[in-house]
Short mmCIF file of C-alpha atoms in Angstrom, two decimals:
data_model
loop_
_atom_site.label_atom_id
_atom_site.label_comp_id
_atom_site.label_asym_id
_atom_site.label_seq_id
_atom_site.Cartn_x
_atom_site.Cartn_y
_atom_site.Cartn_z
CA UNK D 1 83.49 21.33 43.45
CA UNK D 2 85.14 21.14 46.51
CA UNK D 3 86.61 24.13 47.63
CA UNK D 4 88.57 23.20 50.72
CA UNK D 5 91.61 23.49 50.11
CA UNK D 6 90.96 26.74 49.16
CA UNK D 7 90.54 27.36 53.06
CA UNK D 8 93.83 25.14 53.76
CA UNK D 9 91.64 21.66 54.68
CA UNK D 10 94.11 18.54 53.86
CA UNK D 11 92.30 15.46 53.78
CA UNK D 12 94.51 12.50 55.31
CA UNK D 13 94.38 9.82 52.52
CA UNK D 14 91.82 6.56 53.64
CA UNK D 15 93.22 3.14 52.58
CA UNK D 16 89.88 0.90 52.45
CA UNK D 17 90.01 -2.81 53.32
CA UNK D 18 87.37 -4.14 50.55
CA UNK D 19 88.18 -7.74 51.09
CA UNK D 20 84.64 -8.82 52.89
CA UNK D 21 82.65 -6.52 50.30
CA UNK D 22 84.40 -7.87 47.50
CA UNK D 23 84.35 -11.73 48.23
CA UNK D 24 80.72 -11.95 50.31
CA UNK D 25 79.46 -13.69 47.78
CA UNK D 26 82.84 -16.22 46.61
CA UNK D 27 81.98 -20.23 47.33
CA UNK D 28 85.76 -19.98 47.51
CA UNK D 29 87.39 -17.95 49.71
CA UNK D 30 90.86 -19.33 49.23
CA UNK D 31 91.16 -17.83 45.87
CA UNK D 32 91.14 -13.96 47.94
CA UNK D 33 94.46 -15.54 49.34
CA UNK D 34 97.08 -14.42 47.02
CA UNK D 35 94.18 -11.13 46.03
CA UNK D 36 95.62 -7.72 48.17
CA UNK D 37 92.33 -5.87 48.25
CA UNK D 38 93.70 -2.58 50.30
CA UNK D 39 92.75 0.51 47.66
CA UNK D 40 93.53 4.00 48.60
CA UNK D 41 90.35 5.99 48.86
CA UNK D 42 90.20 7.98 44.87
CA UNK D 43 89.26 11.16 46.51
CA UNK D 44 92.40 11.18 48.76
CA UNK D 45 94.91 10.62 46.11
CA UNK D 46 96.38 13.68 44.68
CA UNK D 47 95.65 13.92 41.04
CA UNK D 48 99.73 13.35 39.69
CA UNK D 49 99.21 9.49 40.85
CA UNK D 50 96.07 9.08 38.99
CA UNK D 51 97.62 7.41 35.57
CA UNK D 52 94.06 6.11 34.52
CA UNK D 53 90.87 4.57 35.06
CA UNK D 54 90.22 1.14 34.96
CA UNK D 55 86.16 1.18 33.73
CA UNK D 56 84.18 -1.74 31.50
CA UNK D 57 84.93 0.24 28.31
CA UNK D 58 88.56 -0.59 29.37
CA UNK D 59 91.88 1.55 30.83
CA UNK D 60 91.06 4.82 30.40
CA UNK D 61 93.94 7.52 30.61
CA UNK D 62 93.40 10.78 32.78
CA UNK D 63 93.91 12.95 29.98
CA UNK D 64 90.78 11.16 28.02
CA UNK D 65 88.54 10.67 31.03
CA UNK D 66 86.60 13.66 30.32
CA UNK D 67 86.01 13.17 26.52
CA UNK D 68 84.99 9.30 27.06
CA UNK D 69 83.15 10.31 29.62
CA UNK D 70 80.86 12.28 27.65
CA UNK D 71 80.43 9.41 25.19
CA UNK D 72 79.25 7.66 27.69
CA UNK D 73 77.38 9.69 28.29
CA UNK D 74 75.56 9.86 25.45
CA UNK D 75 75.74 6.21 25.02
CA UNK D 76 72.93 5.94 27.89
CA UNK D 77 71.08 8.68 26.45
CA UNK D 78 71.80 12.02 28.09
CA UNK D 79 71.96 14.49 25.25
CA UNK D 80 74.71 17.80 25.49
#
């Protein structure tokens, strides 16, 4: 947990660049052309612009995160 902002810390939101890390390995870099790649930083945003997660078991809204998350969970074997 971070406890921070408890001590009035405010964390200036990051907006990464991922364009090299994302495409390194593209034959065809053209295709990045019409691609923005800027993402804010997830631990910056403040949690009312956080609508969902986009994850391989598909778009997952905030309000379900935690309960699919423990599926997962078990899905790779952890047992609760």
């Amino acid at each position: 947990m971070n406890t921070r902002p408890i001590y009035g810390y405010k964390k200036e939101l990051v907006i990464n660049d991922l364009e090299k890390k994302l495409t390194k390995e593209w034959h065809d870099k053209s295709l990045a052309e019409n691609i923005n790649f800027k993402a804010p930083e997830l631990l910056g945003v403040e949690t009312k612009y956080i609508r969902g997660f986009i994850t391989e078991k598909g778009i997952i809204p905030t309000e379900q995160m935690f309960q699919v998350s423990l599926e997962y969970y078990k899905e790779l074997g952890g047992a609760i």
